[in-house]
PDB file of C-alpha atoms in Angstrom:
ATOM      1  CA  MET A   1     131.075 -21.743  76.618  1.00 54.00           C
ATOM      2  CA  SER A   2     133.282 -24.772  76.114  1.00 61.00           C
ATOM      3  CA  LEU A   3     133.097 -26.950  73.002  1.00 57.00           C
ATOM      4  CA  THR A   4     131.453 -29.685  75.053  1.00 64.00           C
ATOM      5  CA  GLY A   5     128.841 -27.242  76.367  1.00 62.00           C
ATOM      6  CA  THR A   6     128.142 -25.944  72.849  1.00 64.00           C
ATOM      7  CA  ARG A   7     127.601 -29.473  71.574  1.00 64.00           C
ATOM      8  CA  LYS A   8     125.203 -30.237  74.417  1.00 63.00           C
ATOM      9  CA  SER A   9     123.274 -27.042  73.736  1.00 66.00           C
ATOM     10  CA  LEU A  10     123.005 -27.839  70.024  1.00 63.00           C
ATOM     11  CA  ARG A  11     121.909 -31.377  70.851  1.00 71.00           C
ATOM     12  CA  ARG A  12     119.128 -30.060  73.100  1.00 67.00           C
ATOM     13  CA  ARG A  13     117.923 -27.724  70.341  1.00 68.00           C
ATOM     14  CA  ILE A  14     117.936 -30.509  67.729  1.00 56.00           C
ATOM     15  CA  ASP A  15     116.035 -32.827  70.085  1.00 64.00           C
ATOM     16  CA  ALA A  16     113.484 -30.085  70.790  1.00 62.00           C
ATOM     17  CA  LEU A  17     112.968 -29.453  67.068  1.00 58.00           C
ATOM     18  CA  ARG A  18     112.556 -33.181  66.401  1.00 62.00           C
ATOM     19  CA  SER A  19     110.021 -33.455  69.212  1.00 56.00           C
ATOM     20  CA  THR A  20     108.026 -30.479  67.915  1.00 52.00           C
ATOM     21  CA  THR A  21     108.061 -31.861  64.348  1.00 46.00           C
ATOM     22  CA  SER A  22     107.012 -35.300  65.561  1.00 46.00           C
ATOM     23  CA  LYS A  23     104.091 -33.860  67.542  1.00 45.00           C
ATOM     24  CA  SER A  24     103.015 -31.732  64.568  1.00 46.00           C
ATOM     25  CA  ASP A  25     103.098 -34.757  62.239  1.00 49.00           C
ATOM     26  CA  SER A  26     101.132 -36.772  64.787  1.00 54.00           C
ATOM     27  CA  VAL A  27      98.441 -34.091  65.036  1.00 49.00           C
ATOM     28  CA  GLN A  28      98.247 -33.880  61.232  1.00 66.00           C
ATOM     29  CA  ASP A  29      97.987 -37.663  60.871  1.00 85.00           C
ATOM     30  CA  THR A  30      95.225 -37.780  63.484  1.00 89.00           C
ATOM     31  CA  ARG A  31      93.298 -35.000  61.787  1.00 92.00           C
ATOM     32  CA  VAL A  32      93.514 -36.699  58.373  1.00 94.00           C
ATOM     33  CA  ALA A  33      92.519 -40.061  59.866  1.00 94.00           C
ATOM     34  CA  THR A  34      89.496 -38.485  61.552  1.00 95.00           C
ATOM     35  CA  ALA A  35      88.350 -36.785  58.337  1.00 95.00           C
ATOM     36  CA  LEU A  36      88.628 -40.004  56.340  1.00 96.00           C
ATOM     37  CA  ALA A  37      87.328 -42.440  58.952  1.00 94.00           C
ATOM     38  CA  ASP A  38      83.862 -42.615  57.409  1.00 93.00           C
ATOM     39  CA  PRO A  39      82.762 -41.961  53.787  1.00 95.00           C
ATOM     40  CA  TYR A  40      79.542 -40.171  54.731  1.00 94.00           C
ATOM     41  CA  CYS A  41      81.331 -37.947  57.242  1.00 93.00           C
ATOM     42  CA  TRP A  42      84.018 -37.088  54.689  1.00 95.00           C
ATOM     43  CA  ALA A  43      81.475 -36.310  51.933  1.00 94.00           C
ATOM     44  CA  THR A  44      79.282 -34.085  54.112  1.00 93.00           C
ATOM     45  CA  GLU A  45      81.882 -32.351  56.292  1.00 93.00           C
ATOM     46  CA  TYR A  46      85.282 -32.278  54.590  1.00 95.00           C
ATOM     47  CA  THR A  47      84.628 -31.539  50.931  1.00 95.00           C
ATOM     48  CA  GLU A  48      82.162 -29.727  48.676  1.00 91.00           C
ATOM     49  CA  THR A  49      80.073 -30.514  45.627  1.00 86.00           C
ATOM     50  CA  TYR A  50      79.169 -28.074  42.883  1.00 81.00           C
ATOM     51  CA  ASN A  51      75.711 -26.997  41.783  1.00 73.00           C
ATOM     52  CA  GLU A  52      75.349 -25.864  38.161  1.00 75.00           C
ATOM     53  CA  HIS A  53      72.021 -24.191  38.998  1.00 68.00           C
ATOM     54  CA  TRP A  54      73.266 -22.254  42.013  1.00 68.00           C
ATOM     55  CA  ALA A  55      72.499 -18.808  40.552  1.00 75.00           C
ATOM     56  CA  GLU A  56      68.922 -19.703  39.584  1.00 74.00           C
ATOM     57  CA  GLU A  57      68.363 -21.245  43.021  1.00 71.00           C
ATOM     58  CA  GLY A  58      69.704 -18.167  44.804  1.00 70.00           C
ATOM     59  CA  ARG A  59      72.684 -19.955  46.355  1.00 78.00           C
ATOM     60  CA  PRO A  60      75.629 -17.817  47.498  1.00 76.00           C
ATOM     61  CA  SER A  61      78.160 -20.072  45.736  1.00 77.00           C
ATOM     62  CA  PRO A  62      78.250 -22.981  43.273  1.00 78.00           C
ATOM     63  CA  TYR A  63      80.150 -24.958  45.927  1.00 86.00           C
ATOM     64  CA  GLU A  64      78.586 -26.301  49.092  1.00 80.00           C
ATOM     65  CA  PRO A  65      78.844 -29.365  51.343  1.00 80.00           C
ATOM     66  CA  PHE A  66      77.112 -32.555  50.292  1.00 77.00           C
ATOM     67  CA  PRO A  67      73.461 -32.130  51.432  1.00 76.00           C
ATOM     68  CA  GLY A  68      73.503 -34.272  54.545  1.00 70.00           C
ATOM     69  CA  GLN A  69      69.840 -33.481  55.219  1.00 74.00           C
ATOM     70  CA  LEU A  70      68.752 -35.860  52.453  1.00 79.00           C
ATOM     71  CA  PRO A  71      67.191 -38.749  54.419  1.00 86.00           C
ATOM     72  CA  PHE A  72      68.409 -41.493  52.073  1.00 87.00           C
ATOM     73  CA  LEU A  73      72.035 -40.403  51.857  1.00 89.00           C
ATOM     74  CA  LYS A  74      73.410 -41.884  55.102  1.00 92.00           C
ATOM     75  CA  PRO A  75      71.684 -45.266  54.561  1.00 93.00           C
ATOM     76  CA  LEU A  76      73.069 -45.321  51.010  1.00 93.00           C
ATOM     77  CA  PHE A  77      76.637 -44.877  52.234  1.00 94.00           C
ATOM     78  CA  ASP A  78      75.991 -47.596  54.819  1.00 94.00           C
ATOM     79  CA  VAL A  79      74.869 -49.965  52.043  1.00 94.00           C
ATOM     80  CA  PHE A  80      78.007 -49.154  50.042  1.00 94.00           C
ATOM     81  CA  GLU A  81      80.091 -50.449  52.932  1.00 92.00           C
ATOM     82  CA  LEU A  82      77.944 -53.510  53.703  1.00 93.00           C
ATOM     83  CA  GLU A  83      77.163 -55.006  50.282  1.00 92.00           C
ATOM     84  CA  ARG A  84      79.496 -56.177  47.532  1.00 94.00           C
ATOM     85  CA  ILE A  85      76.926 -55.745  44.727  1.00 94.00           C
ATOM     86  CA  VAL A  86      74.612 -52.732  44.959  1.00 94.00           C
ATOM     87  CA  TRP A  87      71.567 -52.072  42.755  1.00 92.00           C
ATOM     88  CA  ILE A  88      70.080 -48.571  42.903  1.00 90.00           C
ATOM     89  CA  VAL A  89      66.890 -47.254  41.304  1.00 88.00           C
ATOM     90  CA  LYS A  90      66.918 -43.477  41.202  1.00 79.00           C
ATOM     91  CA  SER A  91      65.207 -40.426  39.802  1.00 73.00           C
ATOM     92  CA  ARG A  92      66.681 -37.110  38.737  1.00 69.00           C
ATOM     93  CA  ASP A  93      68.062 -34.649  41.283  1.00 69.00           C
ATOM     94  CA  MET A  94      68.714 -37.317  43.929  1.00 78.00           C
ATOM     95  CA  MET A  95      72.504 -36.956  43.499  1.00 85.00           C
ATOM     96  CA  ILE A  96      72.886 -40.751  43.397  1.00 90.00           C
ATOM     97  CA  SER A  97      75.591 -40.776  40.715  1.00 90.00           C
ATOM     98  CA  TRP A  98      77.523 -38.180  42.678  1.00 90.00           C
ATOM     99  CA  ALA A  99      77.105 -40.148  45.912  1.00 93.00           C
ATOM    100  CA  CYS A 100      78.532 -43.209  44.121  1.00 95.00           C
ATOM    101  CA  MET A 101      81.486 -41.161  42.916  1.00 96.00           C
ATOM    102  CA  ALA A 102      82.028 -39.723  46.391  1.00 96.00           C
ATOM    103  CA  TYR A 103      82.198 -43.235  47.836  1.00 97.00           C
ATOM    104  CA  LEU A 104      84.661 -44.480  45.209  1.00 97.00           C
ATOM    105  CA  THR A 105      86.807 -41.345  45.602  1.00 97.00           C
ATOM    106  CA  TRP A 106      86.922 -41.848  49.369  1.00 97.00           C
ATOM    107  CA  LYS A 107      87.856 -45.503  48.896  1.00 97.00           C
ATOM    108  CA  ALA A 108      90.688 -44.636  46.489  1.00 97.00           C
ATOM    109  CA  MET A 109      91.986 -42.028  48.922  1.00 97.00           C
ATOM    110  CA  THR A 110      91.975 -44.333  51.923  1.00 96.00           C
ATOM    111  CA  VAL A 111      93.121 -47.674  50.448  1.00 96.00           C
ATOM    112  CA  PRO A 112      96.473 -47.875  48.605  1.00 96.00           C
ATOM    113  CA  LEU A 113      96.523 -49.540  45.171  1.00 95.00           C
ATOM    114  CA  CYS A 114      92.727 -49.442  44.996  1.00 96.00           C
ATOM    115  CA  GLY A 115      91.544 -49.078  41.395  1.00 96.00           C
ATOM    116  CA  CYS A 116      88.017 -48.054  40.441  1.00 97.00           C
ATOM    117  CA  VAL A 117      86.397 -48.090  36.999  1.00 97.00           C
ATOM    118  CA  VAL A 118      83.406 -45.891  36.144  1.00 97.00           C
ATOM    119  CA  GLN A 119      81.442 -46.798  33.020  1.00 96.00           C
ATOM    120  CA  THR A 120      78.754 -44.720  31.327  1.00 94.00           C
ATOM    121  CA  GLN A 121      76.897 -44.853  28.025  1.00 92.00           C
ATOM    122  CA  LYS A 122      78.990 -42.088  26.451  1.00 93.00           C
ATOM    123  CA  GLU A 123      82.555 -40.917  27.051  1.00 95.00           C
ATOM    124  CA  LYS A 124      81.324 -37.365  27.686  1.00 95.00           C
ATOM    125  CA  LYS A 125      79.381 -38.547  30.737  1.00 94.00           C
ATOM    126  CA  ALA A 126      82.397 -40.526  31.979  1.00 96.00           C
ATOM    127  CA  ILE A 127      84.484 -37.348  31.754  1.00 96.00           C
ATOM    128  CA  GLN A 128      81.825 -35.499  33.749  1.00 95.00           C
ATOM    129  CA  LEU A 129      81.890 -38.049  36.572  1.00 96.00           C
ATOM    130  CA  ILE A 130      85.698 -38.069  36.735  1.00 97.00           C
ATOM    131  CA  ASP A 131      85.607 -34.280  36.827  1.00 95.00           C
ATOM    132  CA  TYR A 132      83.233 -34.509  39.755  1.00 95.00           C
ATOM    133  CA  ALA A 133      85.673 -36.773  41.607  1.00 96.00           C
ATOM    134  CA  LYS A 134      88.383 -34.196  40.927  1.00 96.00           C
ATOM    135  CA  CYS A 135      86.098 -31.486  42.295  1.00 95.00           C
ATOM    136  CA  LEU A 136      85.630 -33.447  45.516  1.00 96.00           C
ATOM    137  CA  TYR A 137      89.398 -33.758  45.871  1.00 97.00           C
ATOM    138  CA  ARG A 138      90.020 -30.108  45.001  1.00 96.00           C
ATOM    139  CA  ARG A 139      87.421 -28.739  47.434  1.00 95.00           C
ATOM    140  CA  GLN A 140      88.947 -30.425  50.476  1.00 96.00           C
ATOM    141  CA  PRO A 141      90.947 -28.365  52.971  1.00 95.00           C
ATOM    142  CA  ALA A 142      94.595 -27.963  51.969  1.00 96.00           C
ATOM    143  CA  TRP A 143      95.773 -30.032  54.946  1.00 96.00           C
ATOM    144  CA  LEU A 144      93.602 -32.948  53.818  1.00 96.00           C
ATOM    145  CA  ARG A 145      94.887 -32.738  50.242  1.00 96.00           C
ATOM    146  CA  ASP A 146      98.425 -32.731  51.647  1.00 95.00           C
ATOM    147  CA  GLY A 147      97.563 -35.837  53.653  1.00 95.00           C
ATOM    148  CA  VAL A 148      96.420 -37.714  50.536  1.00 96.00           C
ATOM    149  CA  PRO A 149      98.549 -36.390  47.651  1.00 96.00           C
ATOM    150  CA  LEU A 150      97.983 -37.043  43.963  1.00 97.00           C
ATOM    151  CA  ALA A 151     100.312 -38.865  41.595  1.00 96.00           C
ATOM    152  CA  ASN A 152     100.409 -35.689  39.470  1.00 95.00           C
ATOM    153  CA  ALA A 153      98.796 -32.270  39.618  1.00 95.00           C
ATOM    154  CA  LEU A 154      95.156 -32.292  38.526  1.00 94.00           C
ATOM    155  CA  ASN A 155      95.869 -30.213  35.416  1.00 93.00           C
ATOM    156  CA  ASN A 156      98.451 -32.812  34.345  1.00 95.00           C
ATOM    157  CA  GLN A 157      96.053 -35.753  34.594  1.00 97.00           C
ATOM    158  CA  SER A 158      93.873 -37.134  31.812  1.00 96.00           C
ATOM    159  CA  GLU A 159      90.250 -35.996  31.761  1.00 96.00           C
ATOM    160  CA  LEU A 160      89.298 -39.663  32.142  1.00 97.00           C
ATOM    161  CA  GLU A 161      91.588 -40.432  35.102  1.00 97.00           C
ATOM    162  CA  LEU A 162      92.208 -39.416  38.686  1.00 98.00           C
ATOM    163  CA  GLN A 163      95.400 -40.962  40.069  1.00 97.00           C
ATOM    164  CA  PHE A 164      96.696 -40.810  43.638  1.00 97.00           C
ATOM    165  CA  ALA A 165     100.241 -41.067  44.952  1.00 97.00           C
ATOM    166  CA  ASN A 166      99.221 -44.164  46.935  1.00 96.00           C
ATOM    167  CA  GLY A 167      98.752 -46.061  43.655  1.00 96.00           C
ATOM    168  CA  SER A 168      94.949 -45.853  43.636  1.00 97.00           C
ATOM    169  CA  TYR A 169      93.032 -44.551  40.636  1.00 97.00           C
ATOM    170  CA  ILE A 170      89.596 -43.844  39.182  1.00 98.00           C
ATOM    171  CA  VAL A 171      89.191 -44.362  35.427  1.00 97.00           C
ATOM    172  CA  GLY A 172      86.195 -43.425  33.276  1.00 96.00           C
ATOM    173  CA  LEU A 173      85.119 -45.599  30.338  1.00 95.00           C
ATOM    174  CA  PRO A 174      82.381 -45.390  27.685  1.00 93.00           C
ATOM    175  CA  GLY A 175      79.885 -48.242  27.361  1.00 88.00           C
ATOM    176  CA  GLY A 176      80.899 -51.661  26.042  1.00 88.00           C
ATOM    177  CA  ALA A 177      81.721 -54.923  27.796  1.00 87.00           C
ATOM    178  CA  ASP A 178      85.060 -55.130  26.000  1.00 88.00           C
ATOM    179  CA  GLN A 179      86.136 -51.870  27.660  1.00 89.00           C
ATOM    180  CA  ILE A 180      86.457 -53.477  31.085  1.00 88.00           C
ATOM    181  CA  ARG A 181      88.627 -56.455  30.200  1.00 84.00           C
ATOM    182  CA  SER A 182      91.975 -54.681  30.386  1.00 85.00           C
ATOM    183  CA  TYR A 183      91.326 -53.648  34.010  1.00 90.00           C
ATOM    184  CA  HIS A 184      91.219 -55.643  37.245  1.00 91.00           C
ATOM    185  CA  PRO A 185      89.913 -52.983  39.631  1.00 95.00           C
ATOM    186  CA  TRP A 186      88.702 -53.157  43.192  1.00 96.00           C
ATOM    187  CA  GLY A 187      85.519 -51.220  42.399  1.00 97.00           C
ATOM    188  CA  TYR A 188      83.199 -50.738  39.428  1.00 97.00           C
ATOM    189  CA  LEU A 189      80.345 -48.288  38.830  1.00 97.00           C
ATOM    190  CA  ASN A 190      77.951 -48.684  35.920  1.00 95.00           C
ATOM    191  CA  ASP A 191      76.010 -45.415  35.685  1.00 94.00           C
ATOM    192  CA  GLU A 192      72.539 -45.149  34.102  1.00 90.00           C
ATOM    193  CA  SER A 193      72.536 -48.863  33.331  1.00 89.00           C
ATOM    194  CA  SER A 194      69.057 -48.845  31.729  1.00 86.00           C
ATOM    195  CA  PHE A 195      70.459 -46.766  28.879  1.00 86.00           C
ATOM    196  CA  GLN A 196      73.453 -49.024  28.172  1.00 88.00           C
ATOM    197  CA  PRO A 197      72.409 -51.667  25.605  1.00 86.00           C
ATOM    198  CA  ASP A 198      75.059 -54.137  26.770  1.00 88.00           C
ATOM    199  CA  ALA A 199      74.767 -53.471  30.507  1.00 88.00           C
ATOM    200  CA  GLY A 200      74.153 -57.186  31.073  1.00 90.00           C
ATOM    201  CA  ASP A 201      77.407 -58.126  29.366  1.00 92.00           C
ATOM    202  CA  CYS A 202      79.169 -55.403  31.365  1.00 92.00           C
ATOM    203  CA  TYR A 203      77.810 -56.963  34.543  1.00 92.00           C
ATOM    204  CA  ASN A 204      79.118 -60.397  33.577  1.00 92.00           C
ATOM    205  CA  GLU A 205      82.539 -58.934  32.799  1.00 93.00           C
ATOM    206  CA  ALA A 206      82.549 -57.031  36.083  1.00 93.00           C
ATOM    207  CA  LEU A 207      81.842 -60.225  38.006  1.00 93.00           C
ATOM    208  CA  SER A 208      84.957 -61.801  36.519  1.00 92.00           C
ATOM    209  CA  VAL A 209      87.426 -58.898  36.896  1.00 93.00           C
ATOM    210  CA  VAL A 210      86.224 -56.798  39.854  1.00 95.00           C
ATOM    211  CA  LYS A 211      87.394 -58.029  43.250  1.00 91.00           C
ATOM    212  CA  GLY A 212      85.498 -55.558  45.431  1.00 95.00           C
ATOM    213  CA  LYS A 213      82.476 -53.318  44.980  1.00 96.00           C
ATOM    214  CA  ILE A 214      80.102 -53.512  41.998  1.00 96.00           C
ATOM    215  CA  ILE A 215      77.507 -50.728  41.761  1.00 95.00           C
ATOM    216  CA  PHE A 216      74.768 -50.389  39.139  1.00 94.00           C
ATOM    217  CA  ASN A 217      72.413 -47.424  39.190  1.00 90.00           C
ATOM    218  CA  SER A 218      69.733 -46.109  36.858  1.00 86.00           C
ATOM    219  CA  SER A 219      66.320 -44.554  36.640  1.00 78.00           C
ATOM    220  CA  ALA A 220      63.466 -47.015  36.220  1.00 66.00           C
ATOM    221  CA  GLY A 221      62.807 -48.425  32.777  1.00 66.00           C
ATOM    222  CA  PRO A 222      62.226 -51.700  30.933  1.00 63.00           C
ATOM    223  CA  GLY A 223      65.127 -53.893  29.887  1.00 69.00           C
ATOM    224  CA  TRP A 224      67.951 -55.940  31.344  1.00 74.00           C
ATOM    225  CA  TYR A 225      68.557 -53.704  34.360  1.00 79.00           C
ATOM    226  CA  ALA A 226      64.920 -53.747  35.464  1.00 76.00           C
ATOM    227  CA  ASP A 227      64.839 -57.548  35.138  1.00 71.00           C
ATOM    228  CA  ALA A 228      68.203 -58.131  36.827  1.00 74.00           C
ATOM    229  CA  ARG A 229      67.430 -56.190  39.968  1.00 69.00           C
ATOM    230  CA  ARG A 230      64.187 -58.174  40.317  1.00 69.00           C
ATOM    231  CA  ASP A 231      65.881 -61.531  39.624  1.00 61.00           C
ATOM    232  CA  ILE A 232      63.803 -62.019  36.479  1.00 57.00           C
ATOM    233  CA  VAL A 233      65.286 -64.397  33.926  1.00 50.00           C
ATOM    234  CA  ARG A 234      63.910 -64.238  30.387  1.00 53.00           C
ATOM    235  CA  ILE A 235      64.546 -67.069  27.953  1.00 56.00           C
ATOM    236  CA  GLU A 236      64.987 -65.840  24.415  1.00 57.00           C
ATOM    237  CA  GLU A 237      63.234 -67.844  21.733  1.00 49.00           C
ATOM    238  CA  GLU A 238      65.443 -69.280  19.018  1.00 44.00           C
TER     239      GLU A 238
END
């Protein structure tokens, strides 16, 4: 074969490899986009939660898909997308806190430079919720993790942070209105608000620094949270 013929043959091989790679990347991009198109779909079909009571309940594994059969779950995810400020009254075992974390994790994965702050009464609980977000990321298929990479490996990230390569993050904070002021996140979750003495001050701070979603959730109980979600204003006597 002449030198010209060899060059043409090599060119055809290179073009074929480029075409195959391009098609493969396109298929991968489409698959990732489909998995992340909707937060409810992602949470119930493309990742798994963990159940600490799986052995007692006779489950085959501590990991299983988000229970899509719960009748309130889909409407809750719809509300997350439709409303800027969301108030949720919950009871135990409804998985509301985890649903909130699933939504914020999905948002951080799909929107670059999207910061989310999660605030709880105690730091230990904040660590638990961040760990849950990490579980949701970890339990995705490998191809989906590859499609939305992290800034650093999970074992190299703080127990109070989950950071993505796209610049998005989720940070956990203990209670206290002054904790929020150094952040200007897109989203904010105040978990178990009835048990945070300064939840009202946290709400006011969130209004000034959060540009996107503000979510408060708690079990029923007297106090600021119960009044706020009912639009009750109490005037303190001097």
